[in-house]
PDB file of C-alpha atoms in Angstrom:
ATOM      1  CA  MET A  30      -5.299   2.549 -11.393  1.00 64.00           C
ATOM      2  CA  VAL A  31      -4.687  -1.148 -10.807  1.00 65.00           C
ATOM      3  CA  LYS A  32      -4.566  -0.637  -6.790  1.00 80.00           C
ATOM      4  CA  LEU A  33      -8.211   1.319  -7.356  1.00 83.00           C
ATOM      5  CA  PHE A  34      -9.734  -1.984  -8.706  1.00 85.00           C
ATOM      6  CA  SER A  35      -8.463  -4.499  -6.635  1.00 88.00           C
ATOM      7  CA  PHE A  36     -10.348  -6.208  -3.698  1.00 90.00           C
ATOM      8  CA  PRO A  37      -8.372  -6.907  -0.127  1.00 90.00           C
ATOM      9  CA  ASN A  38      -7.259 -10.446   0.677  1.00 92.00           C
ATOM     10  CA  PRO A  39      -7.954 -11.646   3.271  1.00 93.00           C
ATOM     11  CA  VAL A  40     -10.734  -9.921   4.305  1.00 95.00           C
ATOM     12  CA  ASN A  41     -11.495  -8.846   8.259  1.00 96.00           C
ATOM     13  CA  GLU A  42     -14.988 -11.030   8.906  1.00 96.00           C
ATOM     14  CA  THR A  43     -16.318  -8.391  11.466  1.00 95.00           C
ATOM     15  CA  SER A  44     -16.159  -5.678   8.600  1.00 96.00           C
ATOM     16  CA  ALA A  45     -17.707  -7.730   5.725  1.00 97.00           C
ATOM     17  CA  ARG A  46     -20.862  -8.594   8.425  1.00 97.00           C
ATOM     18  CA  ILE A  47     -21.061  -5.188   9.187  1.00 97.00           C
ATOM     19  CA  VAL A  48     -21.222  -4.269   5.382  1.00 98.00           C
ATOM     20  CA  ALA A  49     -23.699  -7.116   5.265  1.00 98.00           C
ATOM     21  CA  GLY A  50     -25.982  -5.399   7.976  1.00 98.00           C
ATOM     22  CA  GLY A  51     -25.763  -2.074   6.465  1.00 98.00           C
ATOM     23  CA  ALA A  52     -27.104  -4.001   3.025  1.00 98.00           C
ATOM     24  CA  VAL A  53     -30.124  -5.260   5.128  1.00 98.00           C
ATOM     25  CA  VAL A  54     -30.857  -1.961   6.437  1.00 98.00           C
ATOM     26  CA  VAL A  55     -30.749  -0.180   3.149  1.00 98.00           C
ATOM     27  CA  GLY A  56     -32.488  -3.289   1.404  1.00 98.00           C
ATOM     28  CA  THR A  57     -35.230  -3.441   4.062  1.00 98.00           C
ATOM     29  CA  LEU A  58     -35.833   0.245   3.357  1.00 98.00           C
ATOM     30  CA  PHE A  59     -35.974   0.108  -0.439  1.00 98.00           C
ATOM     31  CA  ALA A  60     -38.302  -3.223   0.113  1.00 97.00           C
ATOM     32  CA  VAL A  61     -40.605  -0.915   2.514  1.00 97.00           C
ATOM     33  CA  THR A  62     -40.630   2.270   0.532  1.00 97.00           C
ATOM     34  CA  GLY A  63     -40.016   1.430  -3.074  1.00 97.00           C
ATOM     35  CA  SER A  64     -37.752   4.509  -3.423  1.00 98.00           C
ATOM     36  CA  GLY A  65     -35.757   4.511  -6.331  1.00 98.00           C
ATOM     37  CA  TRP A  66     -32.878   6.568  -4.949  1.00 98.00           C
ATOM     38  CA  VAL A  67     -32.731   4.004  -2.147  1.00 98.00           C
ATOM     39  CA  LEU A  68     -32.256   1.349  -4.630  1.00 98.00           C
ATOM     40  CA  ALA A  69     -29.724   3.312  -6.643  1.00 98.00           C
ATOM     41  CA  VAL A  70     -27.775   3.591  -3.183  1.00 98.00           C
ATOM     42  CA  LEU A  71     -28.086   0.134  -2.541  1.00 98.00           C
ATOM     43  CA  THR A  72     -27.057  -1.012  -6.178  1.00 98.00           C
ATOM     44  CA  TYR A  73     -24.004   1.510  -5.945  1.00 98.00           C
ATOM     45  CA  GLY A  74     -22.856  -0.015  -3.182  1.00 98.00           C
ATOM     46  CA  PHE A  75     -22.565  -3.672  -4.375  1.00 98.00           C
ATOM     47  CA  ILE A  76     -20.781  -2.415  -7.796  1.00 98.00           C
ATOM     48  CA  ALA A  77     -18.547  -0.337  -5.962  1.00 97.00           C
ATOM     49  CA  ARG A  78     -17.336  -3.206  -3.538  1.00 97.00           C
ATOM     50  CA  VAL A  79     -17.103  -5.837  -6.284  1.00 97.00           C
ATOM     51  CA  LEU A  80     -14.848  -3.410  -8.456  1.00 96.00           C
ATOM     52  CA  THR A  81     -12.861  -1.552  -5.669  1.00 95.00           C
ATOM     53  CA  GLY A  82     -13.381  -3.370  -2.354  1.00 95.00           C
ATOM     54  CA  PRO A  83     -14.349  -0.847   0.278  1.00 95.00           C
ATOM     55  CA  THR A  84     -12.589   2.035  -1.600  1.00 94.00           C
ATOM     56  CA  LEU A  85     -15.385   3.676  -3.258  1.00 95.00           C
ATOM     57  CA  SER A  86     -18.216   2.300  -1.160  1.00 96.00           C
ATOM     58  CA  PRO A  87     -19.434   4.584   1.459  1.00 96.00           C
ATOM     59  CA  LEU A  88     -20.591   1.697   3.604  1.00 96.00           C
ATOM     60  CA  GLY A  89     -17.408  -0.367   2.995  1.00 96.00           C
ATOM     61  CA  ARG A  90     -15.071   2.800   4.229  1.00 96.00           C
ATOM     62  CA  LEU A  91     -17.255   3.053   7.154  1.00 96.00           C
ATOM     63  CA  SER A  92     -17.279  -0.502   8.218  1.00 96.00           C
ATOM     64  CA  THR A  93     -13.290  -0.712   7.984  1.00 95.00           C
ATOM     65  CA  GLN A  94     -12.328   2.726   8.789  1.00 95.00           C
ATOM     66  CA  VAL A  95     -14.647   3.491  11.582  1.00 96.00           C
ATOM     67  CA  LEU A  96     -16.899   0.708  12.975  1.00 95.00           C
ATOM     68  CA  THR A  97     -14.508  -2.127  12.835  1.00 94.00           C
ATOM     69  CA  PRO A  98     -11.961  -0.255  14.897  1.00 94.00           C
ATOM     70  CA  LEU A  99     -14.269   0.856  17.252  1.00 93.00           C
ATOM     71  CA  LEU A 100     -15.413  -2.672  18.143  1.00 91.00           C
ATOM     72  CA  THR A 101     -12.004  -3.953  18.364  1.00 89.00           C
ATOM     73  CA  PRO A 102     -11.783  -3.203  22.009  1.00 86.00           C
ATOM     74  CA  LEU A 103     -15.148  -4.738  22.711  1.00 86.00           C
ATOM     75  CA  MET A 104     -14.420  -8.052  21.164  1.00 85.00           C
ATOM     76  CA  LYS A 105     -13.426 -10.858  23.254  1.00 81.00           C
ATOM     77  CA  SER A 106     -11.192 -12.549  20.523  1.00 80.00           C
ATOM     78  CA  GLU A 107      -9.262 -11.420  17.441  1.00 85.00           C
ATOM     79  CA  HIS A 108     -11.024 -10.496  14.500  1.00 88.00           C
ATOM     80  CA  ARG A 109     -10.990 -13.599  11.744  1.00 92.00           C
ATOM     81  CA  MET A 110      -9.520 -13.187   8.365  1.00 94.00           C
ATOM     82  CA  VAL A 111     -11.373 -14.958   5.408  1.00 95.00           C
ATOM     83  CA  PRO A 112     -10.302 -15.090   2.119  1.00 95.00           C
ATOM     84  CA  GLY A 113     -11.103 -12.078  -0.305  1.00 95.00           C
ATOM     85  CA  PRO A 114     -12.076 -13.876  -3.373  1.00 96.00           C
ATOM     86  CA  PRO A 115     -15.067 -15.785  -2.295  1.00 97.00           C
ATOM     87  CA  LYS A 116     -16.513 -12.298  -0.637  1.00 97.00           C
ATOM     88  CA  ARG A 117     -15.851 -10.546  -3.896  1.00 96.00           C
ATOM     89  CA  PHE A 118     -17.879 -13.185  -5.395  1.00 97.00           C
ATOM     90  CA  ALA A 119     -20.260 -12.672  -2.877  1.00 97.00           C
ATOM     91  CA  GLN A 120     -20.567  -8.837  -3.525  1.00 98.00           C
ATOM     92  CA  GLY A 121     -20.729  -9.509  -7.239  1.00 98.00           C
ATOM     93  CA  VAL A 122     -23.938 -11.667  -6.739  1.00 98.00           C
ATOM     94  CA  GLY A 123     -25.457  -8.706  -4.740  1.00 98.00           C
ATOM     95  CA  ALA A 124     -24.476  -6.472  -7.386  1.00 98.00           C
ATOM     96  CA  THR A 125     -26.348  -8.776  -9.757  1.00 98.00           C
ATOM     97  CA  PHE A 126     -29.457  -8.868  -7.613  1.00 98.00           C
ATOM     98  CA  GLY A 127     -29.152  -4.988  -7.555  1.00 98.00           C
ATOM     99  CA  ILE A 128     -28.905  -4.645 -11.395  1.00 98.00           C
ATOM    100  CA  VAL A 129     -31.991  -6.999 -11.792  1.00 98.00           C
ATOM    101  CA  ALA A 130     -34.082  -5.215  -9.234  1.00 98.00           C
ATOM    102  CA  SER A 131     -33.119  -2.063 -10.902  1.00 98.00           C
ATOM    103  CA  ALA A 132     -33.887  -2.738 -14.335  1.00 98.00           C
ATOM    104  CA  LEU A 133     -37.143  -4.289 -13.004  1.00 98.00           C
ATOM    105  CA  PHE A 134     -37.712  -0.882 -11.433  1.00 98.00           C
ATOM    106  CA  VAL A 135     -37.201   1.020 -14.513  1.00 98.00           C
ATOM    107  CA  SER A 136     -39.738  -0.971 -16.494  1.00 98.00           C
ATOM    108  CA  GLY A 137     -42.356  -0.386 -13.989  1.00 98.00           C
ATOM    109  CA  ALA A 138     -42.265  -3.791 -12.145  1.00 98.00           C
ATOM    110  CA  VAL A 139     -41.873  -2.234  -8.582  1.00 98.00           C
ATOM    111  CA  THR A 140     -43.341  -5.121  -6.800  1.00 97.00           C
ATOM    112  CA  GLU A 141     -41.400  -7.430  -8.312  1.00 98.00           C
ATOM    113  CA  ALA A 142     -37.934  -5.315  -7.759  1.00 98.00           C
ATOM    114  CA  ARG A 143     -38.861  -5.389  -3.924  1.00 98.00           C
ATOM    115  CA  PHE A 144     -39.143  -9.040  -3.993  1.00 98.00           C
ATOM    116  CA  VAL A 145     -35.600  -9.409  -5.603  1.00 98.00           C
ATOM    117  CA  ILE A 146     -34.313  -7.155  -3.142  1.00 98.00           C
ATOM    118  CA  ALA A 147     -35.764  -8.997  -0.319  1.00 98.00           C
ATOM    119  CA  ALA A 148     -34.258 -11.951  -1.313  1.00 98.00           C
ATOM    120  CA  LEU A 149     -30.956 -10.180  -1.041  1.00 98.00           C
ATOM    121  CA  VAL A 150     -32.023  -9.017   2.359  1.00 98.00           C
ATOM    122  CA  GLY A 151     -32.146 -12.388   3.556  1.00 98.00           C
ATOM    123  CA  ALA A 152     -28.941 -13.503   2.184  1.00 98.00           C
ATOM    124  CA  ALA A 153     -27.194 -10.415   3.743  1.00 98.00           C
ATOM    125  CA  PHE A 154     -29.066 -11.037   7.317  1.00 98.00           C
ATOM    126  CA  LEU A 155     -27.506 -14.510   7.175  1.00 98.00           C
ATOM    127  CA  GLU A 156     -24.053 -13.103   6.495  1.00 98.00           C
ATOM    128  CA  SER A 157     -24.528 -10.534   8.924  1.00 98.00           C
ATOM    129  CA  ALA A 158     -26.116 -12.122  11.968  1.00 98.00           C
ATOM    130  CA  PHE A 159     -24.420 -15.988  11.746  1.00 97.00           C
ATOM    131  CA  ALA A 160     -21.589 -15.397   9.201  1.00 96.00           C
ATOM    132  CA  VAL A 161     -23.324 -17.783   6.752  1.00 97.00           C
ATOM    133  CA  CYS A 162     -22.268 -16.611   3.416  1.00 97.00           C
ATOM    134  CA  LEU A 163     -24.467 -17.918   0.555  1.00 98.00           C
ATOM    135  CA  GLY A 164     -22.400 -16.195  -1.995  1.00 97.00           C
ATOM    136  CA  CYS A 165     -19.134 -17.850  -0.670  1.00 96.00           C
ATOM    137  CA  ILE A 166     -20.874 -21.094  -0.207  1.00 96.00           C
ATOM    138  CA  MET A 167     -21.791 -20.431  -3.653  1.00 97.00           C
ATOM    139  CA  PHE A 168     -18.179 -19.951  -4.770  1.00 96.00           C
ATOM    140  CA  GLY A 169     -16.929 -23.172  -2.846  1.00 93.00           C
ATOM    141  CA  TRP A 170     -19.165 -25.363  -4.621  1.00 95.00           C
ATOM    142  CA  LEU A 171     -18.216 -23.357  -8.234  1.00 95.00           C
ATOM    143  CA  MET A 172     -14.784 -24.336  -7.323  1.00 94.00           C
ATOM    144  CA  LYS A 173     -15.577 -27.698  -6.617  1.00 93.00           C
ATOM    145  CA  ALA A 174     -17.290 -28.209  -9.673  1.00 95.00           C
ATOM    146  CA  GLY A 175     -14.306 -26.607 -11.709  1.00 94.00           C
ATOM    147  CA  VAL A 176     -15.902 -23.705 -12.907  1.00 96.00           C
ATOM    148  CA  ILE A 177     -13.738 -21.499 -10.722  1.00 94.00           C
ATOM    149  CA  PRO A 178     -10.062 -22.500 -11.248  1.00 92.00           C
ATOM    150  CA  GLU A 179      -8.297 -23.517  -7.976  1.00 90.00           C
ATOM    151  CA  GLU A 180      -5.517 -20.850  -8.704  1.00 89.00           C
ATOM    152  CA  VAL A 181      -8.288 -18.353  -8.126  1.00 90.00           C
ATOM    153  CA  CYS A 182      -8.085 -19.034  -4.530  1.00 88.00           C
ATOM    154  CA  GLU A 183      -5.763 -21.717  -3.369  1.00 81.00           C
ATOM    155  CA  GLU A 184      -7.051 -21.263   0.159  1.00 78.00           C
ATOM    156  CA  CYS A 185     -10.602 -21.782  -0.792  1.00 79.00           C
ATOM    157  CA  ASN A 186     -10.001 -25.232  -2.274  1.00 64.00           C
ATOM    158  CA  ASN A 187     -11.969 -26.764   0.702  1.00 52.00           C
ATOM    159  CA  PHE A 188     -13.681 -23.513   1.473  1.00 45.00           C
ATOM    160  CA  SER A 189     -17.146 -24.935   1.465  1.00 46.00           C
ATOM    161  CA  SER A 190     -16.612 -27.535   4.032  1.00 45.00           C
ATOM    162  CA  ARG A 191     -14.576 -25.384   6.457  1.00 47.00           C
ATOM    163  CA  SER A 192     -17.386 -22.497   6.337  1.00 45.00           C
ATOM    164  CA  LEU A 193     -19.761 -25.051   7.178  1.00 43.00           C
ATOM    165  CA  ALA A 194     -18.047 -26.404   9.738  1.00 43.00           C
ATOM    166  CA  THR A 195     -17.310 -23.018  11.206  1.00 45.00           C
ATOM    167  CA  THR A 196     -20.798 -22.242  11.020  1.00 41.00           C
ATOM    168  CA  SER A 197     -21.556 -25.357  13.046  1.00 37.00           C
ATOM    169  CA  SER A 198     -19.116 -24.619  15.593  1.00 38.00           C
ATOM    170  CA  GLN A 199     -20.345 -20.976  16.168  1.00 39.00           C
ATOM    171  CA  ALA A 200     -23.753 -22.257  16.716  1.00 34.00           C
TER     172      ALA A 200
END
């Protein structure tokens, strides 16, 4: 049971970016259609990933077990491994957006729910297209402020400065 509710550490950044791309697609579909079923799938995916990593997430499984291995021969370099705790935190932020949007949707505030998910789509797009993880950056700031203890992720102590340096070197 403990293994079920675990999150990988480190995380393959390619897989994380593919999952973010899937969130962009599903989130955009909800923002366009306003379908409660699409919102439920999106929200479930984030909750499943924050609780179990890719284990109970169809998008996580597709990314880690099918798409990432298919892309491996096409890549010019090795997959980059990144710390897991900030990625889990980012999934938690996504789950929070999904839950808030779901509560708005159920209360009849469909337009407001669409706006919440549009913001989530923006963040997921940055991760997918540019490897800029806003949740990971927030995680680094919270560690620096002492809100998240350093023991949570020893490798992350300078995560925010490392992620910004990586992002600028990728540009």
